[in-house]
Amino acid sequence: MPALPSSIIEPLWCQFEALLPPAAAFHPLGCHRPKIDDRIVFDKLVTRLVLGGAYTKHADKNVSATTLRERRDEWIRHGVFAALEQAVLQTFDWLIGLDLEHLSVDGCCVKAPCGGDNTGRNPIDRGKSGQKRSVLCEGHGLPIGVVLAGANRHDSPLLRPTLERLSRFGFHLPETIRVDLDAGYDSYVTRDLLTELGCHWKISPKGTYIKINHTRRWMIERTNSWHTRGFGLLQVVLDRGEKAQQAWAHLANAIIVLRRLLKESWIRLRWDDRPVKQYQWR
């Protein structure tokens, strides 16, 4: 059974393939094995992202674990994963429209048993090695920026670099932006930062219980759930290098946005070869 349905993996691969660097020429002596097809490696990497596990668990007779790592590093050097996420976000903004007037930010701690970059002692997991993802999502709940840090880092200092992920949209930002935050950000430092950035805010006060469905923060909680429940490699971080960790976050965000794009397109748009029922399209 594939890790993702064909309605998602096929358009994702088409965009990914368009971003790949030119293929290297064959060895002039013809004495080397032919290069493993990029599609095979891509499918294996997506499967590892969804299911988790080591590279050796996903290697088989078609591709080795070493090839998976080398091709992953090659694509990271060319910025393919980040470009894929940017392309999917721009497509959603063009067809549906991103809601950048209502933003939410929150942190999510996960296990990182192998240690490495952006890891630290997790205070909510008996001091074991963990990682924190500070996630920025827009009004539809789509992730538009992720900052990685150690699990021992507080949410508040990560707010500035997280909001700076909005720079990916250039000057196409709305005049008024409101940021919804939980009680962990309730401080004058946060308010001074948001005032400096020209943002409005709604922060849950410390010591006061407010139901999450009375605010827009349930969007970011749902986004964190999409990350941890939908992608095994984001629930338990196994890569030690920062570049690899960022690449998996980019790929996961691209899948989430593409899935939402397909759903919204089915409701709002029409085309000639559109199936009668949605399940036929999937």
PDB file of C-alpha atoms in Angstrom:
ATOM      1  CA  MET A   1       0.000   0.000   0.000  1.00  0.00           C
ATOM      2  CA  PRO A   2       1.504   3.391  -0.974  1.00  0.00           C
ATOM      3  CA  ALA A   3       2.335   5.906   1.730  1.00  0.00           C
ATOM      4  CA  LEU A   4       0.261   8.584  -0.044  1.00  0.00           C
ATOM      5  CA  PRO A   5      -2.652   8.301  -2.487  1.00  0.00           C
ATOM      6  CA  SER A   6      -1.875   8.790  -6.160  1.00  0.00           C
ATOM      7  CA  SER A   7      -3.902  12.020  -6.256  1.00  0.00           C
ATOM      8  CA  ILE A   8      -1.227  13.569  -4.004  1.00  0.00           C
ATOM      9  CA  ILE A   9       1.986  11.782  -4.950  1.00  0.00           C
ATOM     10  CA  GLU A  10       1.599  12.334  -8.709  1.00  0.00           C
ATOM     11  CA  PRO A  11       1.216  16.152  -8.751  1.00  0.00           C
ATOM     12  CA  LEU A  12       3.817  16.369  -5.994  1.00  0.00           C
ATOM     13  CA  TRP A  13       6.301  14.435  -8.112  1.00  0.00           C
ATOM     14  CA  CYS A  14       5.552  16.487 -11.233  1.00  0.00           C
ATOM     15  CA  GLN A  15       6.483  19.687  -9.405  1.00  0.00           C
ATOM     16  CA  PHE A  16       9.428  18.059  -7.664  1.00  0.00           C
ATOM     17  CA  GLU A  17      10.803  16.740 -10.960  1.00  0.00           C
ATOM     18  CA  ALA A  18      10.638  20.205 -12.496  1.00  0.00           C
ATOM     19  CA  LEU A  19      12.881  21.520  -9.694  1.00  0.00           C
ATOM     20  CA  LEU A  20      15.539  18.819  -9.930  1.00  0.00           C
ATOM     21  CA  PRO A  21      19.019  19.804 -11.170  1.00  0.00           C
ATOM     22  CA  PRO A  22      20.116  18.548 -14.608  1.00  0.00           C
ATOM     23  CA  ALA A  23      21.037  14.884 -14.571  1.00  0.00           C
ATOM     24  CA  ALA A  24      24.750  14.132 -14.657  1.00  0.00           C
ATOM     25  CA  ALA A  25      26.151  12.616 -17.831  1.00  0.00           C
ATOM     26  CA  PHE A  26      26.988   8.921 -17.881  1.00  0.00           C
ATOM     27  CA  HIS A  27      30.544   7.838 -17.202  1.00  0.00           C
ATOM     28  CA  PRO A  28      32.583   8.191 -20.431  1.00  0.00           C
ATOM     29  CA  LEU A  29      33.944   4.645 -20.137  1.00  0.00           C
ATOM     30  CA  GLY A  30      30.527   3.190 -19.463  1.00  0.00           C
ATOM     31  CA  CYS A  31      31.915   1.136 -16.604  1.00  0.00           C
ATOM     32  CA  HIS A  32      29.585   2.365 -13.875  1.00  0.00           C
ATOM     33  CA  ARG A  33      26.156   1.123 -12.979  1.00  0.00           C
ATOM     34  CA  PRO A  34      23.284   3.171 -14.381  1.00  0.00           C
ATOM     35  CA  LYS A  35      21.956   5.863 -12.083  1.00  0.00           C
ATOM     36  CA  ILE A  36      18.932   4.943  -9.987  1.00  0.00           C
ATOM     37  CA  ASP A  37      15.845   6.690 -11.293  1.00  0.00           C
ATOM     38  CA  ASP A  38      14.905   9.812  -9.324  1.00  0.00           C
ATOM     39  CA  ARG A  39      11.282   8.708  -9.050  1.00  0.00           C
ATOM     40  CA  ILE A  40      12.267   5.549  -7.179  1.00  0.00           C
ATOM     41  CA  VAL A  41      14.329   7.554  -4.691  1.00  0.00           C
ATOM     42  CA  PHE A  42      11.572  10.143  -4.301  1.00  0.00           C
ATOM     43  CA  ASP A  43       8.960   7.495  -3.500  1.00  0.00           C
ATOM     44  CA  LYS A  44      11.271   5.941  -0.918  1.00  0.00           C
ATOM     45  CA  LEU A  45      11.938   9.276   0.765  1.00  0.00           C
ATOM     46  CA  VAL A  46       8.226  10.089   0.932  1.00  0.00           C
ATOM     47  CA  THR A  47       7.561   6.649   2.401  1.00  0.00           C
ATOM     48  CA  ARG A  48      10.233   7.205   5.038  1.00  0.00           C
ATOM     49  CA  LEU A  49       8.763  10.609   5.897  1.00  0.00           C
ATOM     50  CA  VAL A  50       5.288   9.133   6.401  1.00  0.00           C
ATOM     51  CA  LEU A  51       6.229   5.881   8.123  1.00  0.00           C
ATOM     52  CA  GLY A  52       9.479   6.863   9.846  1.00  0.00           C
ATOM     53  CA  GLY A  53      12.285   4.411  10.501  1.00  0.00           C
ATOM     54  CA  ALA A  54      15.891   4.112   9.387  1.00  0.00           C
ATOM     55  CA  TYR A  55      17.059   4.276   5.788  1.00  0.00           C
ATOM     56  CA  THR A  56      18.029   0.613   5.909  1.00  0.00           C
ATOM     57  CA  LYS A  57      14.420  -0.309   6.658  1.00  0.00           C
ATOM     58  CA  HIS A  58      13.248   1.289   3.417  1.00  0.00           C
ATOM     59  CA  ALA A  59      16.102   0.126   1.180  1.00  0.00           C
ATOM     60  CA  ASP A  60      15.519  -2.862  -1.095  1.00  0.00           C
ATOM     61  CA  LYS A  61      16.877  -4.406  -4.278  1.00  0.00           C
ATOM     62  CA  ASN A  62      15.970  -1.280  -6.255  1.00  0.00           C
ATOM     63  CA  VAL A  63      17.811   1.295  -4.156  1.00  0.00           C
ATOM     64  CA  SER A  64      20.265   1.141  -1.260  1.00  0.00           C
ATOM     65  CA  ALA A  65      20.285   3.169   1.937  1.00  0.00           C
ATOM     66  CA  THR A  66      23.495   4.889   0.818  1.00  0.00           C
ATOM     67  CA  THR A  67      21.857   6.025  -2.413  1.00  0.00           C
ATOM     68  CA  LEU A  68      18.891   7.402  -0.480  1.00  0.00           C
ATOM     69  CA  ARG A  69      21.182   9.493   1.715  1.00  0.00           C
ATOM     70  CA  GLU A  70      23.352  10.693  -1.159  1.00  0.00           C
ATOM     71  CA  ARG A  71      20.422  11.689  -3.350  1.00  0.00           C
ATOM     72  CA  ARG A  72      18.749  13.398  -0.381  1.00  0.00           C
ATOM     73  CA  ASP A  73      21.900  15.441   0.281  1.00  0.00           C
ATOM     74  CA  GLU A  74      22.223  16.312  -3.403  1.00  0.00           C
ATOM     75  CA  TRP A  75      18.674  17.636  -3.536  1.00  0.00           C
ATOM     76  CA  ILE A  76      19.202  19.558  -0.299  1.00  0.00           C
ATOM     77  CA  ARG A  77      22.284  21.276  -1.742  1.00  0.00           C
ATOM     78  CA  HIS A  78      20.230  22.445  -4.714  1.00  0.00           C
ATOM     79  CA  GLY A  79      17.397  23.669  -2.451  1.00  0.00           C
ATOM     80  CA  VAL A  80      14.799  21.403  -4.046  1.00  0.00           C
ATOM     81  CA  PHE A  81      12.777  20.707  -0.884  1.00  0.00           C
ATOM     82  CA  ALA A  82      12.489  24.379   0.084  1.00  0.00           C
ATOM     83  CA  ALA A  83      11.608  25.319  -3.508  1.00  0.00           C
ATOM     84  CA  LEU A  84       8.895  22.632  -3.556  1.00  0.00           C
ATOM     85  CA  GLU A  85       7.247  24.023  -0.435  1.00  0.00           C
ATOM     86  CA  GLN A  86       7.412  27.553  -1.847  1.00  0.00           C
ATOM     87  CA  ALA A  87       5.896  26.465  -5.160  1.00  0.00           C
ATOM     88  CA  VAL A  88       2.975  24.675  -3.480  1.00  0.00           C
ATOM     89  CA  LEU A  89       2.270  27.682  -1.248  1.00  0.00           C
ATOM     90  CA  GLN A  90       2.309  30.054  -4.218  1.00  0.00           C
ATOM     91  CA  THR A  91      -0.061  27.776  -6.123  1.00  0.00           C
ATOM     92  CA  PHE A  92      -2.492  27.670  -3.191  1.00  0.00           C
ATOM     93  CA  ASP A  93      -2.301  31.449  -2.882  1.00  0.00           C
ATOM     94  CA  TRP A  94      -3.001  31.853  -6.597  1.00  0.00           C
ATOM     95  CA  LEU A  95      -5.937  29.421  -6.795  1.00  0.00           C
ATOM     96  CA  ILE A  96      -7.521  29.679  -3.340  1.00  0.00           C
ATOM     97  CA  GLY A  97      -5.783  32.486  -1.467  1.00  0.00           C
ATOM     98  CA  LEU A  98      -3.714  32.370   1.710  1.00  0.00           C
ATOM     99  CA  ASP A  99      -5.226  34.078   4.743  1.00  0.00           C
ATOM    100  CA  LEU A 100      -2.213  36.016   6.015  1.00  0.00           C
ATOM    101  CA  GLU A 101      -4.326  38.399   8.079  1.00  0.00           C
ATOM    102  CA  HIS A 102      -4.848  35.776  10.804  1.00  0.00           C
ATOM    103  CA  LEU A 103      -1.706  33.983  11.967  1.00  0.00           C
ATOM    104  CA  SER A 104      -1.065  31.531  14.787  1.00  0.00           C
ATOM    105  CA  VAL A 105       2.233  30.441  16.316  1.00  0.00           C
ATOM    106  CA  ASP A 106       2.923  27.659  18.778  1.00  0.00           C
ATOM    107  CA  GLY A 107       5.657  25.192  19.681  1.00  0.00           C
ATOM    108  CA  CYS A 108       5.524  21.404  19.607  1.00  0.00           C
ATOM    109  CA  CYS A 109       8.013  19.100  21.333  1.00  0.00           C
ATOM    110  CA  VAL A 110       8.837  15.681  19.879  1.00  0.00           C
ATOM    111  CA  LYS A 111      11.321  12.922  20.598  1.00  0.00           C
ATOM    112  CA  ALA A 112      14.824  12.981  19.102  1.00  0.00           C
ATOM    113  CA  PRO A 113      16.545   9.859  20.461  1.00  0.00           C
ATOM    114  CA  CYS A 114      19.566  10.189  18.146  1.00  0.00           C
ATOM    115  CA  GLY A 115      20.413  13.711  19.305  1.00  0.00           C
ATOM    116  CA  GLY A 116      22.196  16.008  16.877  1.00  0.00           C
ATOM    117  CA  ASP A 117      21.406  19.557  15.781  1.00  0.00           C
ATOM    118  CA  ASN A 118      18.382  21.394  17.199  1.00  0.00           C
ATOM    119  CA  THR A 119      17.956  18.956  20.077  1.00  0.00           C
ATOM    120  CA  GLY A 120      18.040  19.337  23.839  1.00  0.00           C
ATOM    121  CA  ARG A 121      16.766  17.899  27.105  1.00  0.00           C
ATOM    122  CA  ASN A 122      12.987  17.730  26.908  1.00  0.00           C
ATOM    123  CA  PRO A 123      11.500  18.990  30.206  1.00  0.00           C
ATOM    124  CA  ILE A 124       8.185  17.208  29.541  1.00  0.00           C
ATOM    125  CA  ASP A 125       9.824  13.865  28.693  1.00  0.00           C
ATOM    126  CA  ARG A 126      12.001  13.198  31.760  1.00  0.00           C
ATOM    127  CA  GLY A 127      14.931  15.107  30.303  1.00  0.00           C
ATOM    128  CA  LYS A 128      15.319  12.848  27.266  1.00  0.00           C
ATOM    129  CA  SER A 129      16.616  14.218  23.993  1.00  0.00           C
ATOM    130  CA  GLY A 130      13.934  16.092  22.094  1.00  0.00           C
ATOM    131  CA  GLN A 131      13.274  18.766  19.502  1.00  0.00           C
ATOM    132  CA  LYS A 132      10.914  21.708  19.398  1.00  0.00           C
ATOM    133  CA  ARG A 133       9.188  22.925  16.243  1.00  0.00           C
ATOM    134  CA  SER A 134       7.942  26.502  16.344  1.00  0.00           C
ATOM    135  CA  VAL A 135       5.247  26.503  13.669  1.00  0.00           C
ATOM    136  CA  LEU A 136       3.619  29.461  11.933  1.00  0.00           C
ATOM    137  CA  CYS A 137       0.267  28.847  10.235  1.00  0.00           C
ATOM    138  CA  GLU A 138      -2.125  31.111   8.355  1.00  0.00           C
ATOM    139  CA  GLY A 139      -5.889  31.465   8.677  1.00  0.00           C
ATOM    140  CA  HIS A 140      -6.691  28.139   6.992  1.00  0.00           C
ATOM    141  CA  GLY A 141      -4.321  26.313   9.333  1.00  0.00           C
ATOM    142  CA  LEU A 142      -1.673  25.690   6.662  1.00  0.00           C
ATOM    143  CA  PRO A 143       1.947  25.709   7.845  1.00  0.00           C
ATOM    144  CA  ILE A 144       3.889  28.549   6.220  1.00  0.00           C
ATOM    145  CA  GLY A 145       7.027  28.471   8.373  1.00  0.00           C
ATOM    146  CA  VAL A 146       8.864  26.187  10.781  1.00  0.00           C
ATOM    147  CA  VAL A 147      11.789  26.955  13.092  1.00  0.00           C
ATOM    148  CA  LEU A 148      13.650  24.060  14.723  1.00  0.00           C
ATOM    149  CA  ALA A 149      15.306  24.253  18.127  1.00  0.00           C
ATOM    150  CA  GLY A 150      16.122  22.147  21.155  1.00  0.00           C
ATOM    151  CA  ALA A 151      13.224  20.943  23.285  1.00  0.00           C
ATOM    152  CA  ASN A 152      14.638  22.910  26.230  1.00  0.00           C
ATOM    153  CA  ARG A 153      14.102  26.233  24.430  1.00  0.00           C
ATOM    154  CA  HIS A 154      11.167  28.407  25.487  1.00  0.00           C
ATOM    155  CA  ASP A 155       8.550  29.343  22.898  1.00  0.00           C
ATOM    156  CA  SER A 156       8.893  33.102  23.365  1.00  0.00           C
ATOM    157  CA  PRO A 157      12.474  33.597  22.030  1.00  0.00           C
ATOM    158  CA  LEU A 158      11.543  31.593  18.925  1.00  0.00           C
ATOM    159  CA  LEU A 159       8.693  33.945  18.016  1.00  0.00           C
ATOM    160  CA  ARG A 160      10.814  36.457  16.087  1.00  0.00           C
ATOM    161  CA  PRO A 161      12.548  33.945  13.770  1.00  0.00           C
ATOM    162  CA  THR A 162       9.217  32.196  13.264  1.00  0.00           C
ATOM    163  CA  LEU A 163       7.410  35.377  12.197  1.00  0.00           C
ATOM    164  CA  GLU A 164      10.358  36.262   9.964  1.00  0.00           C
ATOM    165  CA  ARG A 165       9.327  33.300   7.793  1.00  0.00           C
ATOM    166  CA  LEU A 166       6.729  35.693   6.365  1.00  0.00           C
ATOM    167  CA  SER A 167       9.551  37.225   4.319  1.00  0.00           C
ATOM    168  CA  ARG A 168       9.061  34.384   1.824  1.00  0.00           C
ATOM    169  CA  PHE A 169       5.987  36.234   0.549  1.00  0.00           C
ATOM    170  CA  GLY A 170       7.928  39.429  -0.173  1.00  0.00           C
ATOM    171  CA  PHE A 171       5.867  42.579  -0.164  1.00  0.00           C
ATOM    172  CA  HIS A 172       2.542  40.814  -0.746  1.00  0.00           C
ATOM    173  CA  LEU A 173       1.505  41.010   2.910  1.00  0.00           C
ATOM    174  CA  PRO A 174      -1.793  42.478   4.155  1.00  0.00           C
ATOM    175  CA  GLU A 175      -1.846  45.817   5.907  1.00  0.00           C
ATOM    176  CA  THR A 176      -3.236  44.365   9.139  1.00  0.00           C
ATOM    177  CA  ILE A 177      -1.990  41.103  10.645  1.00  0.00           C
ATOM    178  CA  ARG A 178      -3.245  39.541  13.857  1.00  0.00           C
ATOM    179  CA  VAL A 179      -1.249  36.867  15.663  1.00  0.00           C
ATOM    180  CA  ASP A 180      -2.990  34.444  18.042  1.00  0.00           C
ATOM    181  CA  LEU A 181      -0.786  33.059  20.820  1.00  0.00           C
ATOM    182  CA  ASP A 182      -1.201  30.976  23.956  1.00  0.00           C
ATOM    183  CA  ALA A 183      -0.291  31.931  27.528  1.00  0.00           C
ATOM    184  CA  GLY A 184       3.353  30.930  27.027  1.00  0.00           C
ATOM    185  CA  TYR A 185       3.848  34.140  25.041  1.00  0.00           C
ATOM    186  CA  ASP A 186       2.096  36.399  27.574  1.00  0.00           C
ATOM    187  CA  SER A 187       4.875  38.899  28.315  1.00  0.00           C
ATOM    188  CA  TYR A 188       5.811  42.483  27.564  1.00  0.00           C
ATOM    189  CA  VAL A 189       8.696  41.208  25.420  1.00  0.00           C
ATOM    190  CA  THR A 190       6.221  39.533  23.059  1.00  0.00           C
ATOM    191  CA  ARG A 191       4.005  42.603  22.894  1.00  0.00           C
ATOM    192  CA  ASP A 192       6.978  44.857  22.181  1.00  0.00           C
ATOM    193  CA  LEU A 193       8.057  42.516  19.391  1.00  0.00           C
ATOM    194  CA  LEU A 194       4.605  42.449  17.789  1.00  0.00           C
ATOM    195  CA  THR A 195       4.367  46.225  18.078  1.00  0.00           C
ATOM    196  CA  GLU A 196       7.754  46.515  16.375  1.00  0.00           C
ATOM    197  CA  LEU A 197       6.576  44.278  13.549  1.00  0.00           C
ATOM    198  CA  GLY A 198       3.300  46.202  13.208  1.00  0.00           C
ATOM    199  CA  CYS A 199       1.095  43.229  14.150  1.00  0.00           C
ATOM    200  CA  HIS A 200      -2.026  43.051  16.280  1.00  0.00           C
ATOM    201  CA  TRP A 201      -2.296  40.206  18.748  1.00  0.00           C
ATOM    202  CA  LYS A 202      -4.596  38.109  20.859  1.00  0.00           C
ATOM    203  CA  ILE A 203      -2.723  36.375  23.661  1.00  0.00           C
ATOM    204  CA  SER A 204      -4.340  34.088  26.209  1.00  0.00           C
ATOM    205  CA  PRO A 205      -3.545  35.571  29.646  1.00  0.00           C
ATOM    206  CA  LYS A 206      -1.616  33.498  32.126  1.00  0.00           C
ATOM    207  CA  GLY A 207      -3.636  31.842  34.860  1.00  0.00           C
ATOM    208  CA  THR A 208      -6.919  32.111  32.939  1.00  0.00           C
ATOM    209  CA  TYR A 209      -8.572  29.141  31.267  1.00  0.00           C
ATOM    210  CA  ILE A 210      -9.994  29.904  27.831  1.00  0.00           C
ATOM    211  CA  LYS A 211     -11.495  27.183  25.693  1.00  0.00           C
ATOM    212  CA  ILE A 212      -9.440  26.712  22.566  1.00  0.00           C
ATOM    213  CA  ASN A 213     -12.527  26.795  20.344  1.00  0.00           C
ATOM    214  CA  HIS A 214     -13.175  30.361  21.568  1.00  0.00           C
ATOM    215  CA  THR A 215      -9.989  31.510  19.833  1.00  0.00           C
ATOM    216  CA  ARG A 216      -8.300  30.853  16.497  1.00  0.00           C
ATOM    217  CA  ARG A 217      -5.496  28.905  18.190  1.00  0.00           C
ATOM    218  CA  TRP A 218      -7.177  25.608  17.400  1.00  0.00           C
ATOM    219  CA  MET A 219      -5.771  26.094  13.887  1.00  0.00           C
ATOM    220  CA  ILE A 220      -2.174  25.753  15.037  1.00  0.00           C
ATOM    221  CA  GLU A 221      -3.034  22.853  17.323  1.00  0.00           C
ATOM    222  CA  ARG A 222      -4.549  21.026  14.357  1.00  0.00           C
ATOM    223  CA  THR A 223      -1.462  21.801  12.266  1.00  0.00           C
ATOM    224  CA  ASN A 224       0.815  20.331  14.931  1.00  0.00           C
ATOM    225  CA  SER A 225      -1.399  17.260  14.946  1.00  0.00           C
ATOM    226  CA  TRP A 226      -1.037  16.961  11.163  1.00  0.00           C
ATOM    227  CA  HIS A 227       2.734  16.982  11.610  1.00  0.00           C
ATOM    228  CA  THR A 228       2.985  14.438  14.386  1.00  0.00           C
ATOM    229  CA  ARG A 229       0.132  12.110  13.399  1.00  0.00           C
ATOM    230  CA  GLY A 230       0.646  12.200   9.670  1.00  0.00           C
ATOM    231  CA  PHE A 231       4.428  11.901   9.450  1.00  0.00           C
ATOM    232  CA  GLY A 232       6.352   9.398  11.516  1.00  0.00           C
ATOM    233  CA  LEU A 233       9.643  11.180  10.856  1.00  0.00           C
ATOM    234  CA  LEU A 234       8.293  14.370  12.451  1.00  0.00           C
ATOM    235  CA  GLN A 235       6.928  12.503  15.449  1.00  0.00           C
ATOM    236  CA  VAL A 236      10.327  10.927  16.202  1.00  0.00           C
ATOM    237  CA  VAL A 237      13.278  12.836  14.727  1.00  0.00           C
ATOM    238  CA  LEU A 238      15.997  10.428  13.575  1.00  0.00           C
ATOM    239  CA  ASP A 239      18.233  12.653  11.411  1.00  0.00           C
ATOM    240  CA  ARG A 240      21.035  14.407  13.260  1.00  0.00           C
ATOM    241  CA  GLY A 241      21.836  17.108  10.701  1.00  0.00           C
ATOM    242  CA  GLU A 242      19.941  20.390  10.596  1.00  0.00           C
ATOM    243  CA  LYS A 243      19.712  20.480   6.797  1.00  0.00           C
ATOM    244  CA  ALA A 244      18.073  17.056   6.677  1.00  0.00           C
ATOM    245  CA  GLN A 245      15.664  18.003   9.468  1.00  0.00           C
ATOM    246  CA  GLN A 246      14.664  21.153   7.604  1.00  0.00           C
ATOM    247  CA  ALA A 247      14.228  19.205   4.362  1.00  0.00           C
ATOM    248  CA  TRP A 248      11.753  16.804   5.968  1.00  0.00           C
ATOM    249  CA  ALA A 249       9.798  19.745   7.401  1.00  0.00           C
ATOM    250  CA  HIS A 250       9.652  21.379   3.951  1.00  0.00           C
ATOM    251  CA  LEU A 251       8.433  18.174   2.329  1.00  0.00           C
ATOM    252  CA  ALA A 252       5.804  17.552   5.016  1.00  0.00           C
ATOM    253  CA  ASN A 253       4.477  21.110   4.702  1.00  0.00           C
ATOM    254  CA  ALA A 254       4.282  20.742   0.920  1.00  0.00           C
ATOM    255  CA  ILE A 255       2.198  17.574   1.297  1.00  0.00           C
ATOM    256  CA  ILE A 256      -0.158  19.211   3.805  1.00  0.00           C
ATOM    257  CA  VAL A 257      -0.717  22.277   1.611  1.00  0.00           C
ATOM    258  CA  LEU A 258      -1.183  20.160  -1.519  1.00  0.00           C
ATOM    259  CA  ARG A 259      -3.746  17.951   0.210  1.00  0.00           C
ATOM    260  CA  ARG A 260      -5.717  21.026   1.272  1.00  0.00           C
ATOM    261  CA  LEU A 261      -5.372  22.522  -2.209  1.00  0.00           C
ATOM    262  CA  LEU A 262      -6.910  19.435  -3.800  1.00  0.00           C
ATOM    263  CA  LYS A 263      -9.798  19.477  -1.342  1.00  0.00           C
ATOM    264  CA  GLU A 264     -10.550  23.173  -1.809  1.00  0.00           C
ATOM    265  CA  SER A 265     -10.175  22.939  -5.586  1.00  0.00           C
ATOM    266  CA  TRP A 266     -12.780  20.184  -5.715  1.00  0.00           C
ATOM    267  CA  ILE A 267     -15.278  22.410  -3.914  1.00  0.00           C
ATOM    268  CA  ARG A 268     -14.559  25.733  -5.623  1.00  0.00           C
ATOM    269  CA  LEU A 269     -13.264  24.998  -9.121  1.00  0.00           C
ATOM    270  CA  ARG A 270     -14.565  23.229 -12.216  1.00  0.00           C
ATOM    271  CA  TRP A 271     -12.754  21.742 -15.234  1.00  0.00           C
ATOM    272  CA  ASP A 272     -13.652  19.712 -18.294  1.00  0.00           C
ATOM    273  CA  ASP A 273     -12.473  16.268 -17.211  1.00  0.00           C
ATOM    274  CA  ARG A 274     -13.650  16.617 -13.604  1.00  0.00           C
ATOM    275  CA  PRO A 275     -15.037  13.283 -12.289  1.00  0.00           C
ATOM    276  CA  VAL A 276     -18.620  13.070 -11.156  1.00  0.00           C
ATOM    277  CA  LYS A 277     -17.680  11.979  -7.641  1.00  0.00           C
ATOM    278  CA  GLN A 278     -14.705  13.048  -5.570  1.00  0.00           C
ATOM    279  CA  TYR A 279     -13.639   9.521  -4.613  1.00  0.00           C
ATOM    280  CA  GLN A 280     -13.160   8.705  -8.319  1.00  0.00           C
ATOM    281  CA  TRP A 281     -10.570  11.484  -8.508  1.00  0.00           C
ATOM    282  CA  ARG A 282      -8.582  10.153  -5.580  1.00  0.00           C
TER     283      ARG A 282
END
